[in-house]
GROMACS .gro file of C-alpha atoms in nm:
model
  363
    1UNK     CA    1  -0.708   1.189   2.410
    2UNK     CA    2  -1.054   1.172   2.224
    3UNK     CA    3  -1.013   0.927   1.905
    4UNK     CA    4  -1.110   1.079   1.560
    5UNK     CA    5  -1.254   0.979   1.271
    6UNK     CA    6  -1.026   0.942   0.987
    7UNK     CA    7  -1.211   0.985   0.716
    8UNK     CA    8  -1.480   1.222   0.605
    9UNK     CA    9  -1.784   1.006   0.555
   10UNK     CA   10  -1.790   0.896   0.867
   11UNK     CA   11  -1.676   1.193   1.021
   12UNK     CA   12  -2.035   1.321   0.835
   13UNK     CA   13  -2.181   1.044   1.069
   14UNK     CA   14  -2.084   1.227   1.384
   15UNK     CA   15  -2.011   0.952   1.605
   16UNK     CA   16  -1.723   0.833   1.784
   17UNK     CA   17  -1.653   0.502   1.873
   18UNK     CA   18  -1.736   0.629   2.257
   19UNK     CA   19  -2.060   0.751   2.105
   20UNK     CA   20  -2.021   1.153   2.135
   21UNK     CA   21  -2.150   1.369   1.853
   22UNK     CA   22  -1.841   1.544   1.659
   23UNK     CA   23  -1.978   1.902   1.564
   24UNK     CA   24  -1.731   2.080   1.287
   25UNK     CA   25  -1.497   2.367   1.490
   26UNK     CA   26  -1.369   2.688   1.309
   27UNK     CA   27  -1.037   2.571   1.236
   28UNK     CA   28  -1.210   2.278   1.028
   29UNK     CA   29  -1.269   2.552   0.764
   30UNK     CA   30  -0.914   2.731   0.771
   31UNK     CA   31  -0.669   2.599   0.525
   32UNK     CA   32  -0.346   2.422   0.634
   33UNK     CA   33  -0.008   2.556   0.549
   34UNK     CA   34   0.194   2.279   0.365
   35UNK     CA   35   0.565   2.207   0.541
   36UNK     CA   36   0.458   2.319   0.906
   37UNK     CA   37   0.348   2.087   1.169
   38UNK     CA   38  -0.060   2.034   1.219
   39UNK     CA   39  -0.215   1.972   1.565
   40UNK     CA   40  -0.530   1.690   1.518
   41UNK     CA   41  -0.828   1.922   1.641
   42UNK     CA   42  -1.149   1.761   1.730
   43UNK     CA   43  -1.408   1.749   1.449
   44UNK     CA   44  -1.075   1.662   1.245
   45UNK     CA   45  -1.068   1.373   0.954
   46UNK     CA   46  -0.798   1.292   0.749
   47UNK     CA   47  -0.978   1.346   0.444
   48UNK     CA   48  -1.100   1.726   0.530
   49UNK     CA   49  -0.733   1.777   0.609
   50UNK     CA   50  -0.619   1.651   0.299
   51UNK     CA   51  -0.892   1.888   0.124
   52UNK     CA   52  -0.779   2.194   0.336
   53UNK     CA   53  -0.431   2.098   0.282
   54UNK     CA   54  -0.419   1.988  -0.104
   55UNK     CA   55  -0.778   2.112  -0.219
   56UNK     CA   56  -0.801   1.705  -0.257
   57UNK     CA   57  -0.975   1.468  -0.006
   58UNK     CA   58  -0.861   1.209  -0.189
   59UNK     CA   59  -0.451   1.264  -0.118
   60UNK     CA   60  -0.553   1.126   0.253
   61UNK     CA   61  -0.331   0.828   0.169
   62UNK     CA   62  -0.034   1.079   0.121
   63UNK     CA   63  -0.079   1.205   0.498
   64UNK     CA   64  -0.136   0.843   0.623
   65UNK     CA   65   0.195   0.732   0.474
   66UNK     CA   66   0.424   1.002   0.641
   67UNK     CA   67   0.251   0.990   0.953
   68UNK     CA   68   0.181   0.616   0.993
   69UNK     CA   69   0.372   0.579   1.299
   70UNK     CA   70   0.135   0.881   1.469
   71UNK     CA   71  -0.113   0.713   1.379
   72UNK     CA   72  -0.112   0.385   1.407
   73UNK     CA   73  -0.236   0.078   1.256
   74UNK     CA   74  -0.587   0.178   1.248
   75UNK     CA   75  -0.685   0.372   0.933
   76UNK     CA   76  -1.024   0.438   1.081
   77UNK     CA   77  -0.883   0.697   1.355
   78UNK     CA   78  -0.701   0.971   1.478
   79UNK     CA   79  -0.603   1.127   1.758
   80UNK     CA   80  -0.696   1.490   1.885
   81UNK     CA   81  -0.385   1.631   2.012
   82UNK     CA   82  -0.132   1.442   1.762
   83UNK     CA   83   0.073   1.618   1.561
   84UNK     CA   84   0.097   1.540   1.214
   85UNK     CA   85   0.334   1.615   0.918
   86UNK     CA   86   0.161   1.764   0.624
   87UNK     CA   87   0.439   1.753   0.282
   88UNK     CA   88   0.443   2.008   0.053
   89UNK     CA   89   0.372   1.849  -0.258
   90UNK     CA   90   0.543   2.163  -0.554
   91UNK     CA   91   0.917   2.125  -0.311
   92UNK     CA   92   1.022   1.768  -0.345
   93UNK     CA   93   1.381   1.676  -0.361
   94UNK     CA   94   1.530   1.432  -0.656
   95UNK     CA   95   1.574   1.107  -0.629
   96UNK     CA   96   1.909   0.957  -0.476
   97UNK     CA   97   1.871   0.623  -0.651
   98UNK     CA   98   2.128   0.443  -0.885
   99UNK     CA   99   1.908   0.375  -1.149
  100UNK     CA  100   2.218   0.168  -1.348
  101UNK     CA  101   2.152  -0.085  -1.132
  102UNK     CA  102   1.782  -0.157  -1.309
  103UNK     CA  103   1.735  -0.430  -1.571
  104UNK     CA  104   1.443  -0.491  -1.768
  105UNK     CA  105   1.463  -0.875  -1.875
  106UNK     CA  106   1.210  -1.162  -1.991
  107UNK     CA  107   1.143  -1.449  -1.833
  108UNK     CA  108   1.270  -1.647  -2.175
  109UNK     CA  109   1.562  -1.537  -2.254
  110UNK     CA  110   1.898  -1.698  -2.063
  111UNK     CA  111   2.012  -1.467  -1.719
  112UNK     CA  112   2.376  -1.492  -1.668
  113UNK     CA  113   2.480  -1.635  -1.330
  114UNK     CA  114   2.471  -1.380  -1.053
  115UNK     CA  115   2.792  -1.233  -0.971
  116UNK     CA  116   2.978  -1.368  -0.643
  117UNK     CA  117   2.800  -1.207  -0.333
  118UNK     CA  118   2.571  -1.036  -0.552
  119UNK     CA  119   2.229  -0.940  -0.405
  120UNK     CA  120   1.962  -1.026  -0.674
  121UNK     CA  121   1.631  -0.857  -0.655
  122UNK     CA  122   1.297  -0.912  -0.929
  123UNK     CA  123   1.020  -0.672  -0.950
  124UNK     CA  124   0.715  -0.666  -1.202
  125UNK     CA  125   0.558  -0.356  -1.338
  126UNK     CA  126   0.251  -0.178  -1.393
  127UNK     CA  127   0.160  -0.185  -1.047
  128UNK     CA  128   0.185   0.255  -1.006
  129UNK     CA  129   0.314   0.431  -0.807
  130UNK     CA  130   0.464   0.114  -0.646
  131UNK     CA  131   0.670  -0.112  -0.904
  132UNK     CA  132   0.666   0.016  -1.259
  133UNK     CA  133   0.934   0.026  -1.550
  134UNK     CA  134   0.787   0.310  -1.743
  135UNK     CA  135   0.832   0.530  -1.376
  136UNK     CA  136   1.095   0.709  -1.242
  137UNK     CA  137   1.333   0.477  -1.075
  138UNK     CA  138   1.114   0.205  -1.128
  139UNK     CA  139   0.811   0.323  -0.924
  140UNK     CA  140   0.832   0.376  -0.516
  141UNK     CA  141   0.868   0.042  -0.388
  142UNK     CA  142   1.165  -0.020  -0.632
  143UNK     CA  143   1.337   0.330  -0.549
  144UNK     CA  144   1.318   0.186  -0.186
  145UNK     CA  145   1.449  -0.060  -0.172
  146UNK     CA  146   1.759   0.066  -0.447
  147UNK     CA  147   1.865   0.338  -0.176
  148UNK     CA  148   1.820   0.092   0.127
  149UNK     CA  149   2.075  -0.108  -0.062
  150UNK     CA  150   2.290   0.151  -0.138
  151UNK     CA  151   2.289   0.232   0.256
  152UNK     CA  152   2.305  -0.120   0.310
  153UNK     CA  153   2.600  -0.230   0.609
  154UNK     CA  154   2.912  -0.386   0.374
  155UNK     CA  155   2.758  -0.160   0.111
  156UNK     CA  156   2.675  -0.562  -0.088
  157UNK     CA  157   2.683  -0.593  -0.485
  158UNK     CA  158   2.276  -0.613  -0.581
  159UNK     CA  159   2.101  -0.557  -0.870
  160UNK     CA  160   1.744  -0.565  -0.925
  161UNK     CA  161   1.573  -0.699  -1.238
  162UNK     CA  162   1.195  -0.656  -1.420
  163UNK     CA  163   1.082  -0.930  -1.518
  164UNK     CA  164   0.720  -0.914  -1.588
  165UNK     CA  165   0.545  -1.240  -1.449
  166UNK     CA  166   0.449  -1.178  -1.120
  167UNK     CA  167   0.335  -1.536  -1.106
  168UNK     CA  168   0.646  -1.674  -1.142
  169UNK     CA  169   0.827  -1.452  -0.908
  170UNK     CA  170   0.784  -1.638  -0.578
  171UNK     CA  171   0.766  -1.983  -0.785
  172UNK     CA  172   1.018  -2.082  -0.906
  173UNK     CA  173   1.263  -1.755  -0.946
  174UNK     CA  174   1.322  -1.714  -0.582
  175UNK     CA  175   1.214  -2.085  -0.452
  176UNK     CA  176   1.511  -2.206  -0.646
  177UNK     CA  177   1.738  -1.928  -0.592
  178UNK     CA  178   1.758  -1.779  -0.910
  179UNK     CA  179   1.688  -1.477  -0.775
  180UNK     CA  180   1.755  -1.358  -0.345
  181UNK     CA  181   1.395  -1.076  -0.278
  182UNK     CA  182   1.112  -1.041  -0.474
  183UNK     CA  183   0.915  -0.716  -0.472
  184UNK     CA  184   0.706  -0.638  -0.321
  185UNK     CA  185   0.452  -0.850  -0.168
  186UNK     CA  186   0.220  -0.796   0.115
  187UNK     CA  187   0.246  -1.023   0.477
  188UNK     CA  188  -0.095  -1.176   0.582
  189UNK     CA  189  -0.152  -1.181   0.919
  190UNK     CA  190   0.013  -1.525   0.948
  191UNK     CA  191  -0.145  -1.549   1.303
  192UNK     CA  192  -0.448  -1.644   1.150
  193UNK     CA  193  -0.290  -1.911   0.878
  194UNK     CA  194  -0.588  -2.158   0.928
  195UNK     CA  195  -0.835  -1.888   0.805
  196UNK     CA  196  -0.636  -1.778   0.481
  197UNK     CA  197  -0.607  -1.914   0.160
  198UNK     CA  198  -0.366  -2.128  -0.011
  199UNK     CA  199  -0.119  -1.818  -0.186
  200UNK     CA  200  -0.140  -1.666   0.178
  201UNK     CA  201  -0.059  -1.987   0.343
  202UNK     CA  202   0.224  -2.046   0.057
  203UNK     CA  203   0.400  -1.696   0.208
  204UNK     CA  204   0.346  -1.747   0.584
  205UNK     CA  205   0.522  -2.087   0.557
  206UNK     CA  206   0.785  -2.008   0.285
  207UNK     CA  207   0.884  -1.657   0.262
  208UNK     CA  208   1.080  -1.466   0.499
  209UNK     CA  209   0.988  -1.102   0.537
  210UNK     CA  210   1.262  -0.732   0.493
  211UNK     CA  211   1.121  -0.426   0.760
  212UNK     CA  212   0.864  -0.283   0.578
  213UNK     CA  213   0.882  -0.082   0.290
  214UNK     CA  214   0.552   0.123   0.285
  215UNK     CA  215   0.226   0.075   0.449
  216UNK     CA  216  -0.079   0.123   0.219
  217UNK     CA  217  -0.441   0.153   0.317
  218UNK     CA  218  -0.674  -0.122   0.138
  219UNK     CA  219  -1.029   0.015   0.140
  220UNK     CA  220  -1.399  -0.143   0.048
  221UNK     CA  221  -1.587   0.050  -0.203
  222UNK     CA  222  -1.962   0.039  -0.240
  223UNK     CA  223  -2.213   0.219  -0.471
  224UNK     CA  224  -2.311   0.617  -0.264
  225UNK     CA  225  -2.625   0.469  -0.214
  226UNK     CA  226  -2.576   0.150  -0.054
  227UNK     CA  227  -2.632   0.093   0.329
  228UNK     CA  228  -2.370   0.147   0.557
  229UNK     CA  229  -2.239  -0.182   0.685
  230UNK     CA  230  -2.160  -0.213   1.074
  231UNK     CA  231  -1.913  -0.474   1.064
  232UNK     CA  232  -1.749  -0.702   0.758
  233UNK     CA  233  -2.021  -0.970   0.821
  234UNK     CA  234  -2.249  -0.717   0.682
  235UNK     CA  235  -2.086  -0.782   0.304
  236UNK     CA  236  -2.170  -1.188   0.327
  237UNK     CA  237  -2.430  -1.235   0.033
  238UNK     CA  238  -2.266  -0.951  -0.173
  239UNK     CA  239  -2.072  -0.988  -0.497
  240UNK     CA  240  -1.730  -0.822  -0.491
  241UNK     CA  241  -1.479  -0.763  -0.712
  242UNK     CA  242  -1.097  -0.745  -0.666
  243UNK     CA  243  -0.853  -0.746  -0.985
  244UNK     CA  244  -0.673  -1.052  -1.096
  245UNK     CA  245  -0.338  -1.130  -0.897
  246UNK     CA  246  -0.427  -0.917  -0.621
  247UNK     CA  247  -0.371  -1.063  -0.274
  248UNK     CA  248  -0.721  -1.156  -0.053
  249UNK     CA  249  -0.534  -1.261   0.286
  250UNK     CA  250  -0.760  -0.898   0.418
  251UNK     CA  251  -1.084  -1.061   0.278
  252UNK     CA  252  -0.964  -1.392   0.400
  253UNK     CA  253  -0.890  -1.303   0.735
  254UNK     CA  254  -1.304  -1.187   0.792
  255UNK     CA  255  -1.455  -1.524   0.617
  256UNK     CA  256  -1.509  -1.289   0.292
  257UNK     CA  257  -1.450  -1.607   0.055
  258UNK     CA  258  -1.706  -1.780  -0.086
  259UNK     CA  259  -1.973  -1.904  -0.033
  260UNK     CA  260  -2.030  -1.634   0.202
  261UNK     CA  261  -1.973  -1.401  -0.083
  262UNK     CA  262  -2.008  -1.399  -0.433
  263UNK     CA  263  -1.609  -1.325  -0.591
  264UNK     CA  264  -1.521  -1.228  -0.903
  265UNK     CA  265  -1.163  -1.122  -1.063
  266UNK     CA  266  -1.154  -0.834  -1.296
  267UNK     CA  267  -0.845  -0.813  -1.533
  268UNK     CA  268  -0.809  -0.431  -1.358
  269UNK     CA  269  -0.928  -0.204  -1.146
  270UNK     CA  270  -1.120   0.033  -1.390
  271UNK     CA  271  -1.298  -0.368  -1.487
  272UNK     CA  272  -1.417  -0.375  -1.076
  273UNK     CA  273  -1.561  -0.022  -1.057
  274UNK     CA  274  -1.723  -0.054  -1.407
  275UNK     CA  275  -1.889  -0.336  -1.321
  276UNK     CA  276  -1.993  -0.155  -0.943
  277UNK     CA  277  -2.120   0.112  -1.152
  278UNK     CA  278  -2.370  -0.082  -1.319
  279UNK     CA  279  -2.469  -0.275  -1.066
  280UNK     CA  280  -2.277  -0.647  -1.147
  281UNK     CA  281  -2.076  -0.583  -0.822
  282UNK     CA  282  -2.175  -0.469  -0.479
  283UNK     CA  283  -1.862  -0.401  -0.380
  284UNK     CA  284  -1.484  -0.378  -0.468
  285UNK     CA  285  -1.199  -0.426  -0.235
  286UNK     CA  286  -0.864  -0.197  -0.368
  287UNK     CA  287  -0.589  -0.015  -0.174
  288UNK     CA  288  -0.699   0.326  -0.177
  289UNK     CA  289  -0.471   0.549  -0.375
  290UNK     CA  290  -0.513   0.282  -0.680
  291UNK     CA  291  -0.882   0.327  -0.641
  292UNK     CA  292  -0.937   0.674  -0.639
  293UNK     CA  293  -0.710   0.718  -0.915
  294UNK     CA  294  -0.975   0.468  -1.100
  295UNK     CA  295  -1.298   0.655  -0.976
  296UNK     CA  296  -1.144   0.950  -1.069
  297UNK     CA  297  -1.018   0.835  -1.426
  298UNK     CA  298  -1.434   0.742  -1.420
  299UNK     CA  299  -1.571   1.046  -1.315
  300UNK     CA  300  -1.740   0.839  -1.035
  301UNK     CA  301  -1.648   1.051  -0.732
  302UNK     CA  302  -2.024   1.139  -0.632
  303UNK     CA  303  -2.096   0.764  -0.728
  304UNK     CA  304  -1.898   0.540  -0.477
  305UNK     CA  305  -1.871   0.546  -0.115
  306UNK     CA  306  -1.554   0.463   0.052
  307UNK     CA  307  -1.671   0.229   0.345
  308UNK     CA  308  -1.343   0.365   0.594
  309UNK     CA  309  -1.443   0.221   0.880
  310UNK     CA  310  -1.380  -0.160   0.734
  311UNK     CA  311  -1.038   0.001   0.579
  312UNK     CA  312  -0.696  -0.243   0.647
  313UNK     CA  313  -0.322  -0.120   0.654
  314UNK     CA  314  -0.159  -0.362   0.447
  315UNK     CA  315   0.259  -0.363   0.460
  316UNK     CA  316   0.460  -0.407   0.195
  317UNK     CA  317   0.775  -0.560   0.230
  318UNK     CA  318   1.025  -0.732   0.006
  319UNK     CA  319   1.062  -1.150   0.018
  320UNK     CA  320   1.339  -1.390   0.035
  321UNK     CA  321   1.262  -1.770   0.045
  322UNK     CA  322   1.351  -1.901   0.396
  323UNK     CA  323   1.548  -2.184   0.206
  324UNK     CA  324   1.776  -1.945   0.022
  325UNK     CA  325   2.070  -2.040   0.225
  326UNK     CA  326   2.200  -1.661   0.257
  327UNK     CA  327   1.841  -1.548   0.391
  328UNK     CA  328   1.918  -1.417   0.733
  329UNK     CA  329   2.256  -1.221   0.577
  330UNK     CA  330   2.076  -1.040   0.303
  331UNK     CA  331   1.767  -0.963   0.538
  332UNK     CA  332   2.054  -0.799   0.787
  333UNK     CA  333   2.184  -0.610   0.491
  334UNK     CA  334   1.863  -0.493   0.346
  335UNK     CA  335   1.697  -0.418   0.707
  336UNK     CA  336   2.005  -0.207   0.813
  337UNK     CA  337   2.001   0.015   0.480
  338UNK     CA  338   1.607   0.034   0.511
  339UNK     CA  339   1.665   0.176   0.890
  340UNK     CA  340   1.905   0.405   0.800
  341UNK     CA  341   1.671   0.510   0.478
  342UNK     CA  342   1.421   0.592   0.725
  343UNK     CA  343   1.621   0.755   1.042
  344UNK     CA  344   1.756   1.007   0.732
  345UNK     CA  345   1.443   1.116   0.643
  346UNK     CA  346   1.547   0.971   0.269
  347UNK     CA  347   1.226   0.800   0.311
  348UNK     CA  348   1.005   1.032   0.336
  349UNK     CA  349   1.102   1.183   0.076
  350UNK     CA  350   1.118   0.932  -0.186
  351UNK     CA  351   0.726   0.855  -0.050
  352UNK     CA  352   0.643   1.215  -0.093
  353UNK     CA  353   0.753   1.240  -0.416
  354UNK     CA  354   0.666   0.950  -0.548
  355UNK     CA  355   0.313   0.999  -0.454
  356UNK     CA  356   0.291   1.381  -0.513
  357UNK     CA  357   0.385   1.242  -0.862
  358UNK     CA  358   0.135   1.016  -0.920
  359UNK     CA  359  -0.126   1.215  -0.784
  360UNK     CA  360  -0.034   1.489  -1.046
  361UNK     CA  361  -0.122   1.228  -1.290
  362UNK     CA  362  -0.433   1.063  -1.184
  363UNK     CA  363  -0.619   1.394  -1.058
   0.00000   0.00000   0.00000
């Protein structure tokens, strides 16, 4: 099989990683029928499909997810030949989840003592579509993991809490057992520990990690007119931007820390791609769907370039601390509801949507 581009600017290159020019085929201009199966054809980009599709290039991150294990693990791309799911977006079932068993509490006031055998789970908000209080069911992530509990094997007491410090999540409400998972946190590549900083070094030698929950793409973002850089190397001597409390283990992992690049925190997205807009940044790193929802919210669609090719699948998963002496039972419990969440096709439908959702409100 030939390997595709997955998205459109650099199917717009023409070039394949083997060199051959793509030139567009007629079925690049027919629109896709929603709910029926799609055959990759070559000339093919997840983004035109996602255009033909949805009448949205941007909703490629809605494809990705329910066809991550066609795929694969490289967001940059896809297979002629492969057959991909494509969700119909105006036909999505309700949600399953028990939404009794969400709490919104603060970090000051005094938490009863779990209940015996009681699974205890802490999320933060305003992180859409993923964790969020003001959401249905709590956001995607959170809706997740509820039904994968609910599925669970011994069908275990849990109940899953906000409480909105993400900084004190991992340290000290699951470090000293107050609470069991935190969610939902993304796993460095822990192969590479000695390259990563200290928070990613904290997880890979602390945390232990559920199946994942979702897989999301995290993209570099550049002003339309900037060059096109070859490899990550070509973004040392560039100031980026990433908001405050997001992880870096993906910048990490290519030496983009300073002082090969300038860094700066912004208290939100909309603060990175203001300041990339008028030129204080040269760059900012986001997961896709949260940045186009930004650009768009903007008006900056013409203005920024989505660099794919340097794109990373990030997965999401939930944590437990690896001295929380019930660690491997819980994992067993939560793992076994999360395969049978999946194997139902319950998934894929809480990811549809819960996306289809969110893209309704950030179009």
């Amino acid at each position: 099989m030939k390997l595709l581009n997955l998205f459109s600017a650099f199917a717009v290159a023409g070039i394949l990683s083997t060199g051959t020019a793509l030139s567009p085929t007629p079925a690049s201009a027919q629109s896709i029928t929603c709910g029926e199966p799609y055959r990759i054809v070559r000339g093919d980009s997840l983004s035109q499909i996602a255009q033909r599709a949805y009448r949205d290039a941007a909703s490629f991150q809605l494809i990705y997810s329910v066809n991550s294990s066609v795929i694969g693990p490289n967001p940059s791309f896809i297979q002629e030949g492969s057959i991909l799911n494509i969700p119909c977006l105006d036909n999505v079932s309700p949600s399953t989840a028990n939404t009794s068993v969400l709490r919104q509490a603060s970090t000051t006031e005094a938490l009863p003592p779990p209940k015996p055998r009681e699974i205890r789970f802490v999320v933060g908000t305003d992180w859409a579509p993923f964790t969020n209080e003001d959401q249905a069911q709590g956001g995607m992530i959170t809706e997740v993991a509820n039904v994968a509990m609910s599925l669970a094997d011994g069908k275990p007491a849990y109940k899953i809490d906000f409480i909105n410090d993400w900084g004190a999540h991992l340290q000290p409400l699951i470090s000293d057992h107050a609470y069991d998972f935190s969610l939902v946190w993304f796993r460095p590549n822990c192969d590479v520990v000695d390259k990563l900083g200290d928070g990613s070094k904290f997880r890979c030698n602390n945390l232990d990690w559920s199946q994942p929950l979702f897989e999301q793409i995290v993209g570099y973002y550049t002003r339309a007119a900037h060059p096109r850089p070859a490899s990550h190397k070509d973004l040392f001597g560039l100031h980026l931007c990433r908001p405050a409390g997001y992880a870096t283990f993906m910048m990490e992992e290519y030496g983009l820390v300073e002082p090969n690049i300038k860094f700066t925190r912004e208290n939100s997205p909309d603060g990175c791609f203001e300041g990339l807009l008028s030129g204080k940044y040269d760059g900012v790193v986001l997961a896709s769907d949260v940045a186009e929802g930004a650009i768009a919210k903007l008006g900056a669609k013409d203005k920024v370039k989505f660099q794919d090719h340097l794109s990373y699948v990030a997965t999401m998963h939930a944590v437990i601390a690896k001295t929380n002496p019930n660690a491997k039972q819980y994992l067993a419990a939560l793992d076994s509801g999360i395969t049978k969440l999946k194997d139902s096709g319950e998934w894929f439908r809480i990811v549809t949507r819960q996306l289809a959702e969110h893209r309704a409100k950030t179009k």
